[in-house]
C-alpha cells in the first residue's frame, strides 16, 4: 500500500527500477496501492522506498457453503411500501456478490442478473467454474439467498445482482483477486456488496479488511461472513474483521431438533438431523445396536433397529444407504473427533439420519458392549440457536465486537447450477443480511452505510440457548436481524457497538461517544436504563433528554473498572436505551488484562521463488516476545532443530525466506510454530516435506 495516491506513470517508474518485478494491478478505489510479482528479496528492497506504507503477501481466500427469510421478517416486509409506493422487494438496489461466480442462466436468477466481471480469467463472464472435479456452486447459492425470484424467493427478490468471480476452480482465490473485485464493485457503484469468503486470520489490518472499510467510506454497505471456525472465541477471520463492514455469524432457523433418551435414564443426547434425513418423529422405542463404521458387513443384525455408526472411512450417504438396505429404522453417526458436527446425505432418505457428538457416541458404544439398550426420541422445536461452526470474536488488537449480527445459516435451501441444494455456513448467513440491507436501502435511500448498519444492529434480537441465558456479545454481536423492525425504527444509535478498550491503570475509566438520531416525525424522549449491578463496575450516563424530528445529539457514556474488585478478563453485555416507544440494545466489550487470544495463526509453508528455497508466512496478532518454527521427527517426536526463531517480533504478518543452506535433511517433519507473549504460549502443528540436494543440517539451530 502507498502512503499517498500516485499516478500510473509514477508507479510504473517505481516498479520498473527493479528488473525482476512485474506490475500486475493498480488499485485506486479499494485502497491506494498495487500488486506485483517477483522475488522476495527484490520486493523487500522495493518496500524500503519512502512512498511505500506497507507490503502485504498474497493470501489465499476460500468460499465459506424459505423459512429463514420468514424468520428475519422478510415476509412481513412485503407489506411495507417505499417512497414511490413500491413494495419493499429490493427494487432499484444493486447487490455485488464477490464469490465463485453466478450461474446467471438459472431460471430463478436470470431476471435479476445485471452483469459482472471475472477477476480470475480477467473477462466479463462471471459464470461458475463448470470443469469436472473443480466445479463450484457457492456463488449461485449465495445469489439465491439474496435475490432468487422464481421457484424460491430470496430476501430481496427484485434486487439486481452483479457477479464478481474472485474465487476460481475449487472455490479458492487470492488477495489480489478479491481486492480487484472490491475495486471493480466500487467503480460499478453497487449499493451493497457481499463477501461470503474468508481466511482464518483474526486481524483487523489485512488488505481485504482495509479495502472493505474503504468501500464503506465510498457509500457501499459491505457485508462479510465471520467464518466457520467456531465455537472457539477469537476465531473470526478476515474480512469479517473489517471494522466498518457488517460481519455476520450463523444462527439456526426454526428447526425440529430430536433428542435421544435411553430408556431408564433421564439424560437427553442432542441429535443433529442430517440434511436429506427422514422424519425423526418415531412413534415407539427402538433397540439400539452397534453398526461399526457402517460397512455392509458391519450391519448384519440391524433390521427394525436404530443403528449407531462411527464417523469415518466411508461417506455419510454410504453409511445411511447400507443401514437402510439392511432394514434399519434410524441411523445415528457419532463423531470421531471431539465435539459435534453437521452433515448431509446426497439423496433424500426415508429413514431418519442424524449426528451425535463424539462424547455421546462413545458413551452409547460402551453401553452396547455389556447390555441391550432401548432408546426413544423426543422432538422439540428450536429457534435462534447459535451454530457451533459460527466463528466468534473479539478481534485481536482492537478488541472490537465481531460478528456484528447473526442470521440463519443452517439448512438453507437455495439455487445452485442446475437446481437447488441445502447448505450451511456463515456464507449462507451473510447474504440474508445483504438482502436485508437492500430492503433497508430501498426504504431509506438517503441513509448511509453506517445508518443502515445501525438500523439492523439497534433492532436485532439478542439470542441464547435459553430464555434467560444469552450468548456473549462477541459471539452474536447485537443478535439476530429483524429486518422489518430495522425498516420501521424511529431512532438510530451509532456506533452500534462499543469497545471500551483495555485496562491501563488503577481506577481505570473509559469514555465512549454515542450519536443518537431521531428519524421519526415527532419529538421523542430518550433515557438509559441502569445496568444490573456488577461488583467493581460502575457507569455514568447522561440525563434523560428529548430530540425533535430529524435532530441528533452526541453524548458520553463512561465506564469505570476497579481491578482490585473486578477479576474477570473480559466484561461484556448490553446497554439499553429507551427511545420513544422502542428499546435499543447496544453491545459493549471491555478487556481487563491481556486476554487469551491465539498468539499465532495462519501458518503457510511453500516453495520459494528460487531453486532450493522455501518460504513461510504466519500471522502474530499481538506480536511475540519469543517466536520459533521447531522441527520434530513425526514418528518419534524427537526434536530436530529450529527452522527459524526470533525474539521481540512486531504484530502482524510475518514472512520469511528459508535458504537452502538453512534447510534440514530431505524428509517429512512435524512442525511446531509457537509464539509467546505476556506469559502465554500458543502453537500450530503442521506436517511439511523438505526436498533438497544438500543433506547438511549443521547450520540449523536457535539464533
XYZ file of C-alpha atoms in Angstrom:
703
model
C 0.000 0.000 0.000
C 1.086 3.575 -0.703
C 1.251 6.418 1.787
C -0.358 8.757 -0.760
C -2.009 8.248 -4.184
C 0.462 8.049 -7.102
C -0.137 8.313 -10.842
C 0.161 5.254 -13.108
C 3.388 6.715 -14.513
C 4.919 7.186 -11.048
C 4.004 3.629 -10.029
C 5.434 2.213 -13.255
C 8.693 4.146 -12.745
C 8.917 2.901 -9.177
C 8.423 -0.751 -10.193
C 10.466 -0.662 -13.409
C 13.562 0.203 -11.389
C 13.634 -3.487 -10.468
C 14.036 -5.821 -13.448
C 12.612 -8.985 -11.833
C 9.373 -7.390 -10.573
C 6.215 -7.479 -12.665
C 3.407 -4.958 -12.070
C 0.053 -6.796 -12.039
C -2.718 -4.412 -10.929
C -3.068 -0.827 -9.701
C -5.710 -0.156 -7.028
C -7.267 3.268 -6.506
C -10.761 2.689 -5.140
C -10.411 -0.152 -2.637
C -7.040 1.191 -1.414
C -4.060 3.190 -2.644
C -1.597 0.618 -3.883
C -0.683 -2.020 -6.424
C 0.056 -5.743 -6.707
C 3.329 -7.125 -8.025
C 5.017 -10.424 -8.767
C 8.692 -11.014 -8.137
C 11.387 -12.375 -5.864
C 11.025 -11.748 -2.114
C 14.477 -10.158 -1.934
C 13.634 -7.552 -4.560
C 10.188 -6.921 -3.097
C 11.894 -6.325 0.253
C 14.109 -3.691 -1.415
C 11.074 -2.038 -3.030
C 9.313 -1.919 0.357
C 12.080 0.356 1.683
C 11.041 3.168 -0.648
C 9.711 6.206 1.159
C 6.395 6.212 -0.718
C 5.541 2.628 0.384
C 3.406 2.395 3.534
C 3.325 -1.393 3.873
C 3.793 -4.591 1.855
C 1.378 -7.488 2.397
C 1.708 -11.006 0.962
C -0.940 -12.526 -1.276
C -3.179 -14.629 0.974
C -5.496 -17.420 -0.125
C -9.234 -16.971 0.482
C -11.771 -19.790 0.432
C -15.526 -19.906 -0.072
C -17.058 -20.406 3.278
C -21.335 -23.106 1.575
C -37.968 -20.054 2.758
C -38.169 -20.453 6.481
C -35.078 -18.396 7.020
C -36.473 -15.445 5.032
C -39.612 -15.542 7.146
C -37.748 -15.710 10.457
C -35.804 -12.484 9.775
C -39.037 -10.667 8.865
C -38.765 -10.954 5.071
C -42.448 -11.832 4.607
C -43.582 -9.018 6.902
C -41.535 -6.505 4.898
C -43.612 -7.207 1.775
C -46.439 -5.254 3.414
C -44.289 -2.114 3.722
C -44.001 0.412 0.853
C -41.193 2.774 -0.144
C -41.448 6.496 -1.010
C -42.602 5.628 -4.552
C -45.345 3.325 -3.207
C -43.484 0.166 -4.275
C -43.453 -2.876 -2.023
C -40.112 -3.494 -0.353
C -38.536 -6.175 -2.526
C -35.123 -4.633 -3.203
C -36.356 -2.896 -6.357
C -33.834 -0.338 -7.623
C -30.995 -1.671 -5.424
C -27.859 -3.363 -6.787
C -26.022 -6.013 -4.784
C -22.489 -7.065 -5.743
C -21.583 -10.693 -4.993
C -17.845 -11.377 -4.650
C -17.635 -15.136 -4.780
C -17.130 -18.119 -7.115
C -19.293 -16.580 -9.847
C -23.012 -16.963 -10.527
C -24.987 -19.215 -12.845
C -26.856 -16.343 -14.486
C -28.826 -18.825 -16.642
C -30.617 -20.256 -13.587
C -34.372 -19.627 -14.010
C -34.600 -18.144 -10.501
C -31.738 -15.679 -11.116
C -31.682 -14.679 -14.780
C -34.203 -11.834 -14.410
C -32.095 -10.281 -11.605
C -28.703 -10.648 -13.240
C -27.205 -7.289 -14.212
C -23.763 -8.295 -15.455
C -20.461 -8.972 -13.828
C -16.694 -9.423 -14.018
C -14.392 -12.427 -13.853
C -11.283 -11.424 -11.890
C -9.807 -14.929 -12.216
C -9.791 -15.161 -16.030
C -9.983 -11.362 -16.495
C -13.067 -11.173 -18.700
C -16.735 -10.170 -18.418
C -18.153 -13.680 -17.924
C -18.516 -14.483 -14.182
C -20.027 -17.951 -14.707
C -19.341 -20.536 -12.013
C -16.468 -22.955 -12.686
C -18.013 -25.882 -14.576
C -14.932 -28.123 -15.012
C -15.432 -31.639 -13.650
C -13.657 -32.045 -10.328
C -13.231 -28.283 -9.912
C -16.854 -27.170 -10.340
C -18.240 -24.526 -7.967
C -21.785 -23.777 -6.757
C -21.160 -21.388 -3.868
C -21.754 -18.003 -5.512
C -25.018 -19.151 -7.102
C -26.256 -20.368 -3.708
C -25.374 -17.002 -2.140
C -27.082 -15.137 -5.008
C -30.281 -17.131 -4.500
C -30.460 -16.256 -0.800
C -30.162 -12.580 -1.681
C -32.387 -12.272 -4.738
C -33.843 -15.520 -6.115
C -37.093 -14.731 -7.896
C -38.684 -17.877 -9.236
C -39.455 -21.227 -7.662
C -37.882 -19.887 -4.483
C -37.754 -16.273 -3.302
C -34.709 -14.586 -1.826
C -34.699 -11.866 0.832
C -34.791 -9.102 -1.828
C -36.276 -10.797 -4.927
C -36.336 -7.659 -7.097
C -32.775 -6.524 -6.337
C -30.266 -6.521 -9.184
C -27.202 -8.727 -8.725
C -23.759 -8.067 -10.189
C -21.400 -11.044 -10.010
C -17.663 -10.749 -9.341
C -15.869 -14.068 -9.810
C -12.887 -13.745 -7.472
C -12.705 -17.404 -6.404
C -11.841 -19.846 -9.178
C -11.794 -23.631 -9.642
C -12.435 -25.440 -6.376
C -13.539 -22.214 -4.678
C -10.090 -20.736 -3.969
C -8.771 -17.279 -4.710
C -6.119 -14.780 -3.710
C -5.909 -11.413 -2.016
C -5.227 -9.826 -5.388
C -8.362 -11.254 -6.999
C -10.621 -10.276 -4.088
C -9.106 -6.779 -3.978
C -9.662 -6.436 -7.715
C -13.304 -7.443 -7.214
C -13.802 -4.847 -4.460
C -12.113 -2.271 -6.688
C -14.494 -3.076 -9.539
C -17.550 -3.054 -7.276
C -16.615 0.464 -6.131
C -16.249 1.563 -9.751
C -19.626 -0.006 -10.581
C -21.209 1.920 -7.682
C -23.126 -1.056 -6.293
C -25.264 -0.311 -3.241
C -24.376 -3.433 -1.255
C -21.510 -5.921 -1.571
C -21.486 -9.433 -0.085
C -18.330 -11.433 0.658
C -19.093 -14.981 1.784
C -15.406 -15.860 1.875
C -12.524 -15.583 4.251
C -9.433 -16.955 5.906
C -8.615 -17.955 9.475
C -6.531 -14.879 10.351
C -8.132 -12.789 13.100
C -6.554 -9.447 12.295
C -8.102 -6.044 11.544
C -5.245 -4.891 9.309
C -5.281 -7.357 6.405
C -5.689 -5.720 2.970
C -9.174 -7.163 2.312
C -10.485 -5.791 5.620
C -8.976 -2.368 4.915
C -10.404 -2.382 1.392
C -13.894 -3.115 2.725
C -13.567 -0.167 5.102
C -12.683 1.990 2.078
C -15.728 0.680 0.184
C -17.948 1.733 3.108
C -16.358 5.191 3.084
C -17.385 5.412 -0.580
C -21.037 4.680 0.231
C -21.268 0.900 -0.199
C -22.791 -1.289 2.512
C -20.247 -4.103 2.968
C -21.347 -7.479 4.361
C -18.870 -10.254 5.225
C -19.161 -13.752 6.673
C -17.470 -14.104 10.073
C -16.132 -17.598 9.269
C -16.803 -21.229 10.103
C -14.090 -21.823 12.714
C -16.303 -21.817 15.836
C -17.199 -22.494 18.537
C -13.908 -21.165 19.956
C -13.607 -17.456 20.741
C -11.078 -15.372 18.763
C -11.918 -17.450 15.674
C -13.420 -14.693 13.475
C -11.368 -14.272 10.283
C -10.684 -11.564 7.709
C -12.593 -9.913 6.038
C -15.135 -10.480 8.822
C -12.761 -8.395 10.968
C -13.294 -5.233 8.891
C -14.392 -2.539 11.338
C -16.894 -0.728 9.095
C -18.322 -3.825 7.387
C -21.223 -5.827 8.790
C -19.736 -9.117 9.969
C -22.295 -11.928 10.121
C -22.396 -15.089 12.227
C -24.764 -18.026 11.745
C -27.830 -18.974 13.757
C -30.315 -21.772 13.179
C -33.788 -21.044 11.763
C -36.839 -22.732 13.259
C -35.933 -26.425 13.363
C -37.364 -29.558 14.895
C -34.485 -30.969 16.937
C -34.618 -34.581 18.120
C -33.041 -35.781 21.354
C -32.139 -39.371 22.165
C -33.309 -40.746 25.509
C -32.081 -44.118 26.758
C -34.968 -45.977 28.391
C -34.416 -45.858 32.146
C -32.332 -42.661 32.019
C -33.367 -39.006 32.272
C -30.445 -37.629 30.288
C -31.051 -36.375 26.741
C -28.492 -36.537 23.933
C -28.918 -33.901 21.224
C -29.215 -35.286 17.682
C -28.293 -33.033 14.761
C -30.512 -34.141 11.842
C -28.567 -34.531 8.626
C -29.739 -32.770 5.525
C -31.733 -35.309 3.487
C -32.822 -37.189 6.619
C -36.264 -38.710 7.070
C -38.597 -37.558 9.846
C -37.273 -38.148 13.366
C -40.748 -38.287 14.942
C -40.546 -42.008 15.787
C -43.694 -43.404 17.364
C -42.048 -46.009 19.605
C -38.858 -47.062 21.322
C -36.278 -48.967 19.282
C -33.423 -51.250 20.200
C -30.077 -49.514 19.664
C -27.271 -51.615 18.144
C -23.615 -51.060 17.209
C -23.089 -50.724 13.449
C -19.293 -50.286 13.408
C -18.316 -47.809 10.710
C -21.362 -48.593 8.559
C -19.986 -51.048 6.003
C -22.361 -53.757 4.759
C -20.515 -56.423 6.735
C -20.986 -54.326 9.937
C -24.777 -54.277 9.536
C -25.827 -57.938 9.647
C -28.318 -57.713 12.534
C -29.890 -54.252 12.382
C -33.334 -54.960 10.887
C -36.032 -52.973 12.666
C -33.476 -51.312 14.949
C -31.716 -47.981 15.461
C -28.047 -48.307 14.488
C -25.078 -46.444 15.987
C -22.251 -45.870 13.462
C -18.856 -44.250 13.886
C -17.852 -41.445 11.518
C -15.036 -42.055 9.041
C -13.707 -44.279 6.185
C -16.861 -44.086 4.041
C -19.317 -41.255 3.364
C -22.400 -40.455 5.415
C -24.528 -41.386 2.404
C -22.925 -44.818 2.102
C -23.395 -45.490 5.809
C -27.054 -44.445 5.669
C -27.742 -46.382 2.446
C -26.141 -49.550 3.804
C -28.162 -49.295 7.022
C -31.391 -48.684 5.122
C -30.804 -51.673 2.822
C -30.101 -53.811 5.901
C -33.521 -52.859 7.312
C -32.549 -50.290 9.963
C -35.243 -47.890 11.155
C -32.903 -44.999 12.111
C -29.199 -44.121 11.862
C -27.006 -42.252 14.355
C -23.484 -41.303 13.205
C -21.181 -40.177 16.012
C -18.108 -38.022 15.555
C -14.605 -39.478 15.500
C -13.152 -36.134 16.660
C -14.054 -34.142 19.752
C -17.313 -32.202 19.637
C -20.378 -32.320 17.431
C -20.788 -31.844 13.694
C -23.320 -31.294 10.922
C -23.578 -33.255 7.684
C -25.806 -34.296 4.833
C -26.687 -37.331 2.740
C -26.523 -36.976 -1.031
C -30.005 -38.370 -1.719
C -33.091 -37.976 0.497
C -33.653 -40.898 2.882
C -36.967 -42.255 4.109
C -35.395 -43.219 7.449
C -34.051 -40.616 9.885
C -30.287 -39.988 9.859
C -28.593 -37.816 12.472
C -25.266 -36.843 14.020
C -24.094 -37.230 17.618
C -21.094 -35.741 19.391
C -18.094 -37.958 19.983
C -18.702 -37.908 23.735
C -22.295 -39.118 23.428
C -21.364 -41.719 20.836
C -18.588 -43.206 22.979
C -20.926 -43.418 25.988
C -23.517 -45.293 23.919
C -20.943 -47.560 22.295
C -19.653 -48.629 25.736
C -23.185 -49.346 26.961
C -23.809 -51.600 23.981
C -20.829 -53.824 24.852
C -22.426 -55.209 28.011
C -26.176 -54.784 27.675
C -29.171 -54.397 25.416
C -30.158 -50.748 25.046
C -33.613 -49.396 24.173
C -33.917 -45.767 23.055
C -36.669 -43.334 22.203
C -36.640 -39.948 20.515
C -38.151 -36.689 21.798
C -38.606 -33.943 19.181
C -38.751 -30.272 20.257
C -38.832 -27.067 18.209
C -35.816 -24.768 18.474
C -35.107 -21.363 17.001
C -32.250 -18.880 17.154
C -29.542 -21.206 18.447
C -26.038 -20.093 17.505
C -24.459 -22.605 15.124
C -21.444 -24.379 16.613
C -19.379 -23.660 13.489
C -20.053 -19.909 13.589
C -16.808 -18.012 14.274
C -16.659 -15.886 17.395
C -14.757 -12.724 18.243
C -13.465 -10.436 19.540
C -10.997 -9.019 17.016
C -7.384 -9.224 18.166
C -5.613 -5.951 18.839
C -8.657 -3.691 18.588
C -10.825 -5.821 20.945
C -13.775 -4.974 18.685
C -17.016 -6.960 18.843
C -17.362 -9.223 15.814
C -19.573 -10.603 14.405
C -21.909 -7.597 14.397
C -25.047 -9.659 13.789
C -26.223 -13.202 13.221
C -28.675 -14.543 10.648
C -29.918 -18.016 9.683
C -27.090 -20.133 8.292
C -28.146 -23.744 8.957
C -30.009 -25.915 6.437
C -30.547 -23.040 3.973
C -32.106 -24.102 0.662
C -31.081 -22.019 -2.348
C -30.112 -22.056 -6.007
C -27.149 -23.933 -7.472
C -26.273 -24.564 -11.140
C -28.903 -26.944 -12.454
C -31.177 -26.909 -9.418
C -31.359 -26.342 -5.673
C -29.469 -27.523 -2.589
C -29.477 -27.009 1.150
C -26.143 -25.765 2.577
C -24.934 -24.325 5.856
C -22.299 -21.861 6.966
C -21.811 -18.193 7.744
C -21.634 -17.960 3.934
C -25.378 -18.589 3.983
C -25.986 -16.168 6.879
C -24.201 -13.180 5.289
C -26.442 -12.979 2.166
C -29.523 -12.852 4.419
C -28.054 -9.625 5.811
C -27.007 -8.364 2.353
C -30.588 -8.869 1.169
C -31.877 -7.126 4.294
C -29.553 -4.187 3.568
C -31.095 -3.922 0.088
C -34.573 -3.707 1.638
C -33.500 -1.053 4.168
C -31.755 0.911 1.387
C -34.907 0.845 -0.746
C -36.982 2.099 2.195
C -34.426 4.755 3.190
C -32.423 5.682 0.061
C -30.660 8.589 1.805
C -29.277 6.518 4.673
C -25.519 5.985 4.799
C -23.919 2.536 5.269
C -23.350 3.403 8.950
C -27.054 4.229 9.384
C -28.152 1.012 7.660
C -25.777 -0.981 9.870
C -27.134 0.839 12.916
C -30.750 0.136 11.954
C -30.059 -3.605 11.716
C -27.983 -3.765 14.898
C -30.191 -1.455 17.008
C -33.240 -3.620 16.288
C -31.602 -7.071 16.414
C -32.832 -9.708 18.838
C -30.207 -10.973 21.332
C -30.363 -14.759 21.350
C -29.225 -17.568 23.610
C -29.597 -21.263 24.351
C -32.277 -20.434 26.937
C -34.795 -17.644 27.711
C -32.557 -16.083 30.365
C -29.220 -17.405 29.063
C -27.839 -15.204 26.270
C -24.731 -15.679 24.174
C -21.866 -13.244 24.723
C -21.819 -10.108 22.592
C -18.565 -11.248 20.962
C -20.361 -14.434 19.882
C -23.547 -12.914 18.435
C -22.918 -9.179 18.169
C -26.218 -7.359 18.606
C -28.179 -10.554 17.889
C -30.316 -11.973 15.079
C -31.554 -9.473 12.499
C -35.205 -8.368 12.396
C -35.401 -6.542 9.090
C -38.984 -5.252 9.432
C -38.080 -3.640 12.764
C -34.944 -2.138 11.183
C -37.002 -0.506 8.433
C -39.563 0.874 10.893
C -37.082 2.109 13.501
C -37.559 5.704 14.584
C -34.114 6.156 16.159
C -30.541 5.324 15.231
C -27.554 4.940 17.558
C -24.005 4.974 16.177
C -21.607 3.354 16.680
C -23.849 0.320 17.115
C -21.454 -1.469 19.456
C -18.945 -0.117 21.955
C -15.370 -1.207 22.646
C -14.040 0.371 25.804
C -10.514 -0.837 25.131
C -8.129 -2.430 27.543
C -7.227 -1.802 31.175
C -4.457 0.775 31.621
C -4.146 1.692 35.300
C -5.868 1.531 38.686
C -9.238 3.247 38.733
C -9.384 2.755 35.001
C -12.078 4.844 33.225
C -13.093 4.832 29.577
C -15.492 7.136 27.770
C -17.423 6.252 24.627
C -19.189 8.804 22.427
C -22.587 7.850 21.007
C -24.643 9.693 18.414
C -28.423 9.390 18.777
C -30.657 10.393 15.852
C -34.422 10.879 15.883
C -35.543 9.652 12.443
C -39.254 9.892 13.242
C -41.731 12.714 12.575
C -42.362 13.514 16.233
C -40.372 14.596 19.276
C -39.048 11.634 21.274
C -37.688 11.181 24.785
C -34.519 9.155 25.449
C -33.111 7.647 28.652
C -30.641 4.907 29.575
C -31.571 2.005 31.805
C -29.179 1.445 34.692
C -27.382 -1.911 34.090
C -27.528 -4.695 36.649
C -25.020 -4.118 39.431
C -21.654 -5.847 38.913
C -19.043 -5.549 41.683
C -16.112 -3.420 40.547
C -18.003 -1.966 37.537
C -19.674 1.446 37.535
C -21.338 3.534 34.807
C -22.065 7.200 34.226
C -24.851 8.032 31.755
C -26.267 11.364 30.546
C -29.588 12.538 31.969
C -32.797 11.908 30.027
C -33.233 14.160 27.025
C -35.595 14.836 24.120
C -34.938 15.198 20.391
C -37.115 16.907 17.823
C -37.771 15.170 14.468
C -34.620 14.908 12.330
C -32.344 16.091 15.153
C -29.369 14.280 16.652
C -27.244 14.535 19.778
C -23.788 13.297 20.775
C -23.394 12.084 24.335
C -20.789 10.446 26.558
C -21.059 7.090 28.325
C -18.362 6.422 30.933
C -17.260 3.020 32.257
C -15.063 2.731 35.355
C -13.412 -0.507 36.489
C -11.912 -1.267 39.903
C -9.456 -4.089 39.066
C -8.895 -5.000 42.710
C -12.607 -5.918 42.878
C -13.475 -6.967 39.322
C -11.441 -10.077 38.441
C -12.739 -11.254 35.063
C -10.541 -10.799 31.985
C -13.390 -9.678 29.725
C -16.559 -7.800 30.609
C -19.376 -7.593 28.051
C -23.094 -7.042 27.881
C -25.801 -4.738 26.520
C -26.581 -1.127 27.370
C -30.288 -0.338 26.979
C -31.539 2.997 25.625
C -35.274 3.690 25.876
C -36.003 5.594 22.652
C -39.592 6.779 22.479
C -41.533 3.527 22.472
C -38.557 1.477 21.308
C -35.835 -0.315 23.250
C -32.349 -0.174 21.695
C -29.727 -2.612 22.989
C -26.094 -1.637 22.415
C -23.482 -4.402 22.857
C -20.265 -3.436 24.649
C -16.924 -5.049 25.487
C -14.095 -4.225 27.914
C -10.804 -6.112 28.308
C -9.300 -6.064 31.805
C -5.958 -7.728 31.042
C -4.052 -9.294 28.144
C -6.720 -11.809 27.054
C -6.268 -15.375 25.877
C -6.374 -14.810 22.133
C -4.269 -17.158 19.944
C -0.703 -15.839 19.814
C -0.064 -17.401 16.396
C -2.295 -18.227 13.406
C -2.391 -18.584 9.626
C 0.860 -20.549 9.086
C 1.572 -21.407 5.430
C 4.696 -23.129 4.044
C 5.607 -23.386 0.348
C 8.403 -23.441 -2.225
C 10.342 -20.209 -2.621
C 10.842 -18.348 -5.879
C 14.415 -19.609 -6.332
C 15.613 -23.210 -6.632
C 16.294 -24.820 -3.256
C 14.481 -22.131 -1.229
C 11.304 -22.325 0.844
C 9.189 -19.572 2.336
C 6.608 -19.323 5.077
C 4.012 -16.846 6.261
C 2.431 -16.593 9.696
C 0.245 -14.036 11.498
C 1.080 -12.829 15.021
C -1.983 -10.891 16.290
C -0.169 -9.202 19.153
C 3.438 -9.772 18.212
C 5.614 -12.128 20.247
C 8.313 -11.946 22.887
C 9.542 -15.310 21.593
C 8.729 -16.923 18.242
C 10.005 -20.039 16.534
C 9.418 -22.785 13.983
C 10.607 -26.033 15.569
C 11.061 -29.342 13.723
C 10.377 -32.806 15.118
C 10.646 -36.367 13.853
C 6.974 -37.259 13.121
C 7.379 -40.848 14.359
C 9.493 -40.470 17.493
C 8.619 -36.803 18.222
C 12.358 -36.228 18.756
C 13.366 -32.572 18.472
C 15.451 -31.995 15.328
C 16.143 -28.267 15.370
C 14.744 -24.823 14.556
C 13.769 -23.818 11.050
C 13.594 -20.232 12.331
C 13.461 -18.363 15.642
C 13.345 -14.751 16.785
C 12.599 -12.558 19.807
C 10.521 -9.368 20.171
C 8.627 -9.722 16.910
C 6.156 -6.982 15.928
C 2.481 -7.815 15.480
C 1.042 -8.566 12.053
C 2.014 -10.756 9.096
C 5.492 -12.288 9.249
C 7.171 -13.510 6.035
C 10.455 -15.380 5.882
C 12.647 -16.941 3.193
C 14.475 -20.125 4.232
C 17.558 -20.506 2.056
C 18.933 -23.879 1.004
C 21.833 -23.837 3.469
C 19.359 -23.336 6.368
C 17.223 -26.343 5.468
C 17.285 -29.687 7.293
C 17.817 -33.017 5.552
C 15.330 -34.123 2.934
C 12.253 -35.671 4.520
C 8.925 -35.114 6.240
C 8.802 -33.222 9.544
C 6.300 -32.339 12.224
C 6.462 -28.538 12.586
C 5.534 -26.715 15.775
C 5.114 -22.969 15.147
C 4.999 -21.228 18.530
C 4.689 -17.698 19.901
C 4.932 -16.448 23.482
C 3.602 -13.191 24.861
C 2.537 -11.972 28.316
C 3.130 -15.361 29.876
C 1.005 -17.263 27.354
C 2.235 -19.567 24.596
C 0.290 -20.920 21.615
C 1.397 -23.149 18.793
C 0.291 -24.588 15.467
C 1.287 -28.077 14.343
C 1.704 -28.976 10.673
C 3.414 -31.636 8.577
C 5.876 -30.328 5.973
C 8.094 -32.025 3.406
C 11.595 -30.775 2.510
C 13.189 -31.701 -0.805
C 16.794 -30.617 -1.467
C 20.107 -31.956 -2.619
C 22.213 -30.713 0.289
C 21.702 -33.056 3.250
C 23.669 -30.879 5.674
C 21.860 -29.645 8.771
C 24.880 -28.332 10.618
C 23.876 -24.676 10.360
C 20.356 -25.114 11.712
C 19.767 -24.040 15.277
C 18.454 -21.317 17.549
C 19.599 -17.773 16.967
